[in-house]
Amino acid sequence: MTTARVAKSPAVLTEERAIFQLPVRAPFLGLGEFPTPIESLDTINDGDGYVKRDDLSSSLYGGNKVRTLEVLFAEALAREAKIIVSTGAYGSNHALAAQMHAPRAGLTPLALLFPQPTSESAKQNFRLTAARSKTLLHWSTLPLGMWSARAPRTYLMPPGGATPLGALGYVSAGLEVADQIARGDAPLFTHVFVGVGSTCTSAGLVVGFAVAERLGILARAPRVVAVRVTPWPVTSAVRIARLAVQTSRRLSEETGDARFVLSHREALGGLRVDGSQLGRGYGHATDEGANAIARFADHALKLDPTYSAKSAASFLARRRSGPALFWSTKSTAPLPPSGAIPASRVARRWLAR
């Protein structure tokens, strides 16, 4: 094992890490605190609703992006990168997670971001991202930013880390849930609700649950309900299934086990896309989301209006067909002070809205 050269809370790079007894060749970087618990939501869901607390995946900055960063940071280090570049909207959870965790891996963070509709949570994310990024580039400078990101020893991550390699983090998460069910810590869920923006989390879970069924860990795979926070065609079922198929092939290559390859039809069968909570579009809050934020607050769950509130609203509105799981993707770790307001006039105008 090689320990990253940082003084505080170093991450650990391993050449091989078992994804619940599936040895993979791709390196992982130990950033998260797993497994995350599954808790009952009996006070708001009549005993058949549960929550996967991935908001607790790290005491530094948790949420669903930590699992993706574990594999992408590890690949960056394997390529001898020194700079890690995150891309996305101003309020991106993935960009903020990358800025928070990069120093633990000895990586210098850079962010390439574009404006979005404002909200307090998006502004908070952006202030922290800007304060921790060595360089903050805006969408108007995208050609320059993309060129800079291809400089030597620089590793560029797409929005949300949505690659077959990045999605392996959520294959692991699906198998983690399967293991918790098999041990009796949770019931066999019929559906798992999660917000879908970049598609990485949803695609990984589809593969993880299918693999758990094929290994006999689960009698059947729960169906992933991907709740749109970005519009079609970015979050089309076809696009999510395509990434799931690519991820399953990557998993098969990493493990040498052909059983894990999914067909496009099989991937679609494990998925349902719900566009009923999108509202006016990405970043725009909805009344249903505000209601979900209020109801989940009793469980100390911090939802944000852009992502998790919309998936929570879908979870609350579901038709009852057995136990269901809501995936909590927004970090609830205490955040440090955000620091100075970014110098960019574009950023200052956006923050002033």
Short mmCIF file of C-alpha atoms in Angstrom, two decimals:
data_model
loop_
_atom_site.label_atom_id
_atom_site.label_comp_id
_atom_site.label_asym_id
_atom_site.label_seq_id
_atom_site.Cartn_x
_atom_site.Cartn_y
_atom_site.Cartn_z
CA MET A 1 0.00 0.00 0.00
CA THR A 2 1.10 3.54 -0.71
CA THR A 3 0.02 6.37 1.54
CA ALA A 4 -0.57 9.74 -0.07
CA ARG A 5 1.92 12.37 1.08
CA VAL A 6 -0.30 14.70 3.09
CA ALA A 7 0.03 15.59 6.74
CA LYS A 8 -3.62 15.40 7.80
CA SER A 9 -6.11 12.54 7.21
CA PRO A 10 -4.19 10.88 4.37
CA ALA A 11 -5.99 8.62 1.93
CA VAL A 12 -4.63 5.16 1.20
CA LEU A 13 -4.03 3.92 -2.34
CA THR A 14 -4.33 0.18 -2.90
CA GLU A 15 -3.48 -1.72 -6.05
CA GLU A 16 -6.42 -4.04 -5.47
CA ARG A 17 -9.56 -3.61 -3.39
CA ALA A 18 -12.31 -6.18 -3.13
CA ILE A 19 -15.77 -4.92 -4.03
CA PHE A 20 -17.56 -7.30 -1.67
CA GLN A 21 -15.45 -10.31 -2.63
CA LEU A 22 -15.00 -9.21 -6.24
CA PRO A 23 -11.27 -8.54 -6.68
CA VAL A 24 -10.74 -5.79 -9.25
CA ARG A 25 -7.47 -4.70 -10.81
CA ALA A 26 -8.33 -0.99 -10.83
CA PRO A 27 -6.81 0.84 -7.85
CA PHE A 28 -9.04 2.48 -5.25
CA LEU A 29 -8.24 5.39 -2.97
CA GLY A 30 -9.60 5.07 0.56
CA LEU A 31 -11.54 8.33 0.97
CA GLY A 32 -14.87 7.16 2.37
CA GLU A 33 -16.18 5.65 5.59
CA PHE A 34 -18.09 2.55 4.49
CA PRO A 35 -20.49 0.86 4.78
CA THR A 36 -22.96 3.69 5.31
CA PRO A 37 -26.02 2.73 7.39
CA ILE A 38 -29.57 2.02 6.26
CA GLU A 39 -32.19 3.56 8.56
CA SER A 40 -35.96 3.31 8.82
CA LEU A 41 -38.13 6.28 7.86
CA ASP A 42 -41.08 4.97 9.85
CA THR A 43 -42.23 8.40 11.04
CA ILE A 44 -42.90 9.59 7.49
CA ASN A 45 -43.42 6.41 5.50
CA ASP A 46 -45.60 4.03 7.53
CA GLY A 47 -42.85 1.50 8.11
CA ASP A 48 -41.97 0.57 4.52
CA GLY A 49 -39.58 3.44 3.74
CA TYR A 50 -35.83 3.44 4.40
CA VAL A 51 -32.89 5.71 3.72
CA LYS A 52 -29.33 4.87 2.65
CA ARG A 53 -27.17 7.36 4.54
CA ASP A 54 -24.54 8.11 1.94
CA ASP A 55 -24.65 11.65 3.29
CA LEU A 56 -22.42 10.13 6.01
CA SER A 57 -19.84 8.71 3.59
CA SER A 58 -17.15 11.06 4.95
CA SER A 59 -16.88 13.27 8.02
CA LEU A 60 -14.93 15.77 5.87
CA TYR A 61 -17.47 15.99 3.04
CA GLY A 62 -19.79 13.10 2.32
CA GLY A 63 -22.51 12.40 -0.21
CA ASN A 64 -22.62 10.17 -3.23
CA LYS A 65 -19.59 11.68 -5.00
CA VAL A 66 -17.06 10.23 -2.57
CA ARG A 67 -17.43 6.73 -4.01
CA THR A 68 -16.77 7.99 -7.54
CA LEU A 69 -13.75 10.01 -6.46
CA GLU A 70 -12.21 6.91 -4.86
CA VAL A 71 -11.65 5.34 -8.28
CA LEU A 72 -11.04 8.49 -10.34
CA PHE A 73 -8.46 9.92 -7.92
CA ALA A 74 -6.74 6.54 -7.86
CA GLU A 75 -6.53 6.46 -11.65
CA ALA A 76 -5.18 10.02 -11.64
CA LEU A 77 -2.41 8.99 -9.24
CA ALA A 78 -1.68 5.87 -11.29
CA ARG A 79 -1.14 8.18 -14.28
CA GLU A 80 1.19 10.30 -12.14
CA ALA A 81 -1.15 13.30 -12.31
CA LYS A 82 -0.57 16.23 -9.97
CA ILE A 83 -3.67 18.30 -10.86
CA ILE A 84 -7.27 17.05 -10.74
CA VAL A 85 -9.91 18.99 -12.72
CA SER A 86 -13.60 18.83 -11.87
CA THR A 87 -16.28 20.10 -14.27
CA GLY A 88 -19.92 21.01 -13.72
CA ALA A 89 -22.31 23.72 -12.56
CA TYR A 90 -21.45 26.38 -9.98
CA GLY A 91 -23.25 24.47 -7.21
CA SER A 92 -21.90 21.05 -8.21
CA ASN A 93 -21.57 18.61 -5.33
CA HIS A 94 -19.03 16.66 -7.35
CA ALA A 95 -16.84 19.74 -7.84
CA LEU A 96 -16.99 20.62 -4.14
CA ALA A 97 -16.24 17.05 -3.09
CA ALA A 98 -13.22 17.04 -5.39
CA GLN A 99 -11.89 20.30 -3.92
CA MET A 100 -12.37 19.03 -0.36
CA HIS A 101 -10.76 15.62 -0.84
CA ALA A 102 -8.02 16.32 -3.39
CA PRO A 103 -5.43 17.49 -0.82
CA ARG A 104 -5.80 14.18 1.02
CA ALA A 105 -4.54 12.47 -2.13
CA GLY A 106 -1.73 14.95 -2.71
CA LEU A 107 -3.58 16.36 -5.75
CA THR A 108 -4.01 20.05 -6.61
CA PRO A 109 -7.68 20.82 -7.37
CA LEU A 110 -8.86 22.91 -10.31
CA ALA A 111 -12.50 23.57 -11.25
CA LEU A 112 -14.12 24.38 -14.61
CA LEU A 113 -17.68 25.54 -13.89
CA PHE A 114 -20.71 27.15 -15.54
CA PRO A 115 -23.54 29.22 -13.95
CA GLN A 116 -26.86 27.69 -12.90
CA PRO A 117 -30.09 28.97 -11.28
CA THR A 118 -29.29 30.26 -7.80
CA SER A 119 -30.20 28.73 -4.45
CA GLU A 120 -28.62 29.08 -1.03
CA SER A 121 -27.17 25.57 -1.17
CA ALA A 122 -25.73 26.19 -4.65
CA LYS A 123 -24.18 29.47 -3.47
CA GLN A 124 -22.66 27.77 -0.45
CA ASN A 125 -21.18 25.02 -2.62
CA PHE A 126 -19.77 27.56 -5.08
CA ARG A 127 -18.15 29.72 -2.40
CA LEU A 128 -16.42 26.70 -0.91
CA THR A 129 -15.39 25.34 -4.30
CA ALA A 130 -13.96 28.69 -5.33
CA ALA A 131 -12.12 29.09 -2.03
CA ARG A 132 -10.44 25.69 -2.30
CA SER A 133 -9.72 25.48 -6.01
CA LYS A 134 -6.26 26.58 -7.04
CA THR A 135 -7.75 27.83 -10.31
CA LEU A 136 -11.42 28.51 -11.07
CA LEU A 137 -12.33 28.73 -14.76
CA HIS A 138 -15.72 29.69 -16.14
CA TRP A 139 -17.75 28.20 -18.96
CA SER A 140 -16.96 31.24 -21.15
CA THR A 141 -13.32 30.14 -21.01
CA LEU A 142 -14.19 26.49 -21.76
CA PRO A 143 -11.78 26.06 -24.73
CA LEU A 144 -8.93 27.44 -22.63
CA GLY A 145 -10.02 25.37 -19.65
CA MET A 146 -10.23 22.14 -21.65
CA TRP A 147 -6.82 22.85 -23.17
CA SER A 148 -5.35 23.55 -19.73
CA ALA A 149 -6.91 20.34 -18.40
CA ARG A 150 -4.97 18.33 -20.97
CA ALA A 151 -1.64 19.67 -19.77
CA PRO A 152 0.94 17.15 -18.55
CA ARG A 153 0.17 15.52 -15.20
CA THR A 154 -3.41 16.82 -15.28
CA TYR A 155 -6.46 14.55 -14.97
CA LEU A 156 -9.85 15.81 -16.23
CA MET A 157 -13.06 14.42 -14.74
CA PRO A 158 -16.34 14.81 -16.69
CA PRO A 159 -19.39 16.23 -14.86
CA GLY A 160 -20.31 13.89 -12.02
CA GLY A 161 -17.41 11.60 -12.87
CA ALA A 162 -19.74 9.76 -15.27
CA THR A 163 -17.43 7.19 -16.85
CA PRO A 164 -17.49 3.38 -16.64
CA LEU A 165 -14.57 3.58 -14.22
CA GLY A 166 -16.26 6.23 -12.07
CA ALA A 167 -19.46 4.20 -11.95
CA LEU A 168 -17.58 1.27 -10.38
CA GLY A 169 -17.85 3.21 -7.14
CA TYR A 170 -21.60 2.72 -7.24
CA VAL A 171 -21.37 -0.89 -8.35
CA SER A 172 -19.66 -1.27 -4.98
CA ALA A 173 -22.49 0.69 -3.34
CA GLY A 174 -25.13 -1.62 -4.83
CA LEU A 175 -23.26 -4.66 -3.55
CA GLU A 176 -22.91 -2.95 -0.18
CA VAL A 177 -26.71 -2.65 0.07
CA ALA A 178 -27.10 -6.25 -1.06
CA ASP A 179 -24.76 -7.36 1.72
CA GLN A 180 -26.74 -5.35 4.29
CA ILE A 181 -29.96 -7.01 3.09
CA ALA A 182 -28.38 -10.47 3.19
CA ARG A 183 -27.23 -9.88 6.78
CA GLY A 184 -30.75 -8.90 7.82
CA ASP A 185 -29.97 -5.21 8.39
CA ALA A 186 -32.64 -4.20 5.86
CA PRO A 187 -35.52 -5.81 3.93
CA LEU A 188 -35.36 -6.73 0.26
CA PHE A 189 -36.33 -3.50 -1.46
CA THR A 190 -38.59 -3.35 -4.48
CA HIS A 191 -37.34 0.08 -5.56
CA VAL A 192 -34.38 2.36 -4.84
CA PHE A 193 -34.89 6.10 -5.45
CA VAL A 194 -31.96 8.31 -6.39
CA GLY A 195 -31.53 11.63 -8.19
CA VAL A 196 -30.05 11.42 -11.69
CA GLY A 197 -28.03 14.27 -13.14
CA SER A 198 -24.82 12.97 -14.71
CA THR A 199 -26.10 9.31 -14.64
CA CYS A 200 -23.05 7.87 -12.83
CA THR A 201 -24.79 6.85 -9.58
CA SER A 202 -27.88 5.38 -11.26
CA ALA A 203 -25.88 3.37 -13.80
CA GLY A 204 -23.58 1.96 -11.13
CA LEU A 205 -26.48 0.90 -8.92
CA VAL A 206 -28.22 -0.87 -11.82
CA VAL A 207 -25.08 -2.93 -12.35
CA GLY A 208 -24.43 -3.52 -8.65
CA PHE A 209 -27.91 -4.87 -7.99
CA ALA A 210 -27.84 -7.06 -11.12
CA VAL A 211 -24.49 -8.53 -10.08
CA ALA A 212 -25.82 -9.18 -6.57
CA GLU A 213 -28.69 -11.16 -8.07
CA ARG A 214 -26.37 -13.15 -10.33
CA LEU A 215 -24.12 -13.99 -7.40
CA GLY A 216 -27.11 -15.19 -5.36
CA ILE A 217 -26.72 -12.48 -2.72
CA LEU A 218 -30.23 -11.22 -3.52
CA ALA A 219 -33.25 -13.20 -4.66
CA ARG A 220 -34.00 -10.38 -7.09
CA ALA A 221 -32.50 -7.01 -7.93
CA PRO A 222 -34.31 -3.87 -6.71
CA ARG A 223 -35.37 -1.54 -9.50
CA VAL A 224 -33.53 1.77 -9.63
CA VAL A 225 -35.87 4.77 -9.91
CA ALA A 226 -33.71 7.53 -11.36
CA VAL A 227 -35.40 10.86 -10.59
CA ARG A 228 -34.46 13.54 -13.11
CA VAL A 229 -32.73 16.69 -11.89
CA THR A 230 -31.39 17.43 -15.39
CA PRO A 231 -33.57 17.15 -18.51
CA TRP A 232 -33.78 14.73 -21.41
CA PRO A 233 -31.70 13.67 -23.29
CA VAL A 234 -28.96 13.89 -20.64
CA THR A 235 -31.00 11.70 -18.30
CA SER A 236 -32.75 9.51 -20.85
CA ALA A 237 -33.20 5.86 -19.91
CA VAL A 238 -31.24 4.88 -23.02
CA ARG A 239 -28.25 6.98 -21.94
CA ILE A 240 -28.27 5.65 -18.36
CA ALA A 241 -28.56 2.08 -19.63
CA ARG A 242 -25.69 2.66 -22.06
CA LEU A 243 -23.40 3.73 -19.21
CA ALA A 244 -24.59 0.74 -17.15
CA VAL A 245 -23.68 -1.64 -19.99
CA GLN A 246 -20.25 -0.01 -20.40
CA THR A 247 -19.71 -0.22 -16.65
CA SER A 248 -20.67 -3.90 -16.56
CA ARG A 249 -18.14 -4.59 -19.30
CA ARG A 250 -15.47 -2.70 -17.36
CA LEU A 251 -16.32 -4.75 -14.27
CA SER A 252 -16.08 -7.94 -16.30
CA GLU A 253 -12.65 -6.90 -17.59
CA GLU A 254 -11.45 -5.97 -14.10
CA THR A 255 -12.62 -9.24 -12.53
CA GLY A 256 -12.24 -11.61 -15.47
CA ASP A 257 -15.84 -12.76 -14.95
CA ALA A 258 -18.09 -12.70 -18.03
CA ARG A 259 -21.23 -13.23 -15.91
CA PHE A 260 -21.29 -9.56 -15.01
CA VAL A 261 -21.86 -8.20 -18.53
CA LEU A 262 -25.37 -6.74 -18.96
CA SER A 263 -27.20 -6.38 -22.24
CA HIS A 264 -28.86 -3.06 -23.01
CA ARG A 265 -32.25 -4.69 -22.50
CA GLU A 266 -31.22 -6.06 -19.09
CA ALA A 267 -29.94 -2.64 -18.02
CA LEU A 268 -33.21 -0.99 -19.06
CA GLY A 269 -35.13 -3.66 -17.14
CA GLY A 270 -33.43 -2.65 -13.89
CA LEU A 271 -34.26 1.02 -14.36
CA ARG A 272 -37.16 3.46 -14.35
CA VAL A 273 -36.69 7.16 -15.06
CA ASP A 274 -39.06 9.56 -13.27
CA GLY A 275 -39.29 13.04 -14.79
CA SER A 276 -42.26 14.19 -12.72
CA GLN A 277 -40.16 16.19 -10.23
CA LEU A 278 -37.93 18.16 -12.62
CA GLY A 279 -40.08 21.31 -12.48
CA ARG A 280 -38.72 24.18 -14.61
CA GLY A 281 -35.40 22.41 -15.00
CA TYR A 282 -31.97 21.96 -13.48
CA GLY A 283 -31.36 24.06 -10.39
CA HIS A 284 -34.95 25.29 -10.11
CA ALA A 285 -36.61 24.49 -6.77
CA THR A 286 -40.09 22.95 -6.65
CA ASP A 287 -42.91 23.05 -4.09
CA GLU A 288 -42.77 19.25 -3.83
CA GLY A 289 -39.06 19.45 -3.13
CA ALA A 290 -39.59 22.07 -0.41
CA ASN A 291 -42.14 19.78 1.24
CA ALA A 292 -39.66 16.88 1.12
CA ILE A 293 -36.94 19.06 2.69
CA ALA A 294 -39.27 19.88 5.60
CA ARG A 295 -40.39 16.28 6.12
CA PHE A 296 -36.91 14.77 6.00
CA ALA A 297 -35.49 17.40 8.36
CA ASP A 298 -37.00 15.43 11.26
CA HIS A 299 -34.51 12.66 10.42
CA ALA A 300 -31.54 15.07 10.45
CA LEU A 301 -31.28 14.68 6.68
CA LYS A 302 -30.07 17.70 4.75
CA LEU A 303 -31.66 17.82 1.31
CA ASP A 304 -30.79 20.36 -1.35
CA PRO A 305 -33.39 21.74 -3.80
CA THR A 306 -31.33 20.92 -6.90
CA TYR A 307 -30.77 17.21 -6.34
CA SER A 308 -31.88 15.27 -3.29
CA ALA A 309 -35.13 17.14 -2.59
CA LYS A 310 -36.48 16.14 -6.00
CA SER A 311 -35.61 12.47 -5.56
CA ALA A 312 -37.10 12.59 -2.04
CA ALA A 313 -40.32 14.08 -3.45
CA SER A 314 -40.57 11.17 -5.90
CA PHE A 315 -39.96 8.73 -3.05
CA LEU A 316 -42.77 10.29 -0.99
CA ALA A 317 -45.18 10.23 -3.97
CA ARG A 318 -44.50 6.62 -4.94
CA ARG A 319 -47.11 3.92 -5.25
CA ARG A 320 -46.67 1.46 -2.40
CA SER A 321 -45.46 -1.93 -3.65
CA GLY A 322 -43.24 -3.08 -0.81
CA PRO A 323 -40.20 -1.71 1.03
CA ALA A 324 -38.40 1.11 -0.79
CA LEU A 325 -35.06 2.84 -0.25
CA PHE A 326 -34.29 6.54 -0.62
CA TRP A 327 -30.63 7.26 -1.39
CA SER A 328 -29.40 10.30 0.56
CA THR A 329 -26.81 11.95 -1.68
CA LYS A 330 -26.23 15.35 -0.04
CA SER A 331 -23.42 15.57 2.52
CA THR A 332 -24.51 16.37 6.08
CA ALA A 333 -20.94 16.92 7.34
CA PRO A 334 -20.40 20.34 8.96
CA LEU A 335 -18.87 22.69 6.40
CA PRO A 336 -15.94 25.03 7.07
CA PRO A 337 -16.20 28.79 6.51
CA SER A 338 -16.42 29.59 2.81
CA GLY A 339 -13.77 32.31 2.75
CA ALA A 340 -13.58 35.31 0.44
CA ILE A 341 -16.02 35.94 -2.42
CA PRO A 342 -14.47 35.00 -5.81
CA ALA A 343 -12.84 37.88 -7.67
CA SER A 344 -14.58 37.15 -10.97
CA ARG A 345 -17.28 39.67 -11.89
CA VAL A 346 -19.40 36.85 -13.36
CA ALA A 347 -19.21 34.96 -10.07
CA ARG A 348 -19.95 38.04 -7.95
CA ARG A 349 -23.02 38.88 -10.03
CA TRP A 350 -24.28 35.32 -9.71
CA LEU A 351 -23.76 35.28 -5.93
CA ALA A 352 -25.61 38.61 -5.62
CA ARG A 353 -28.83 37.26 -7.16
#
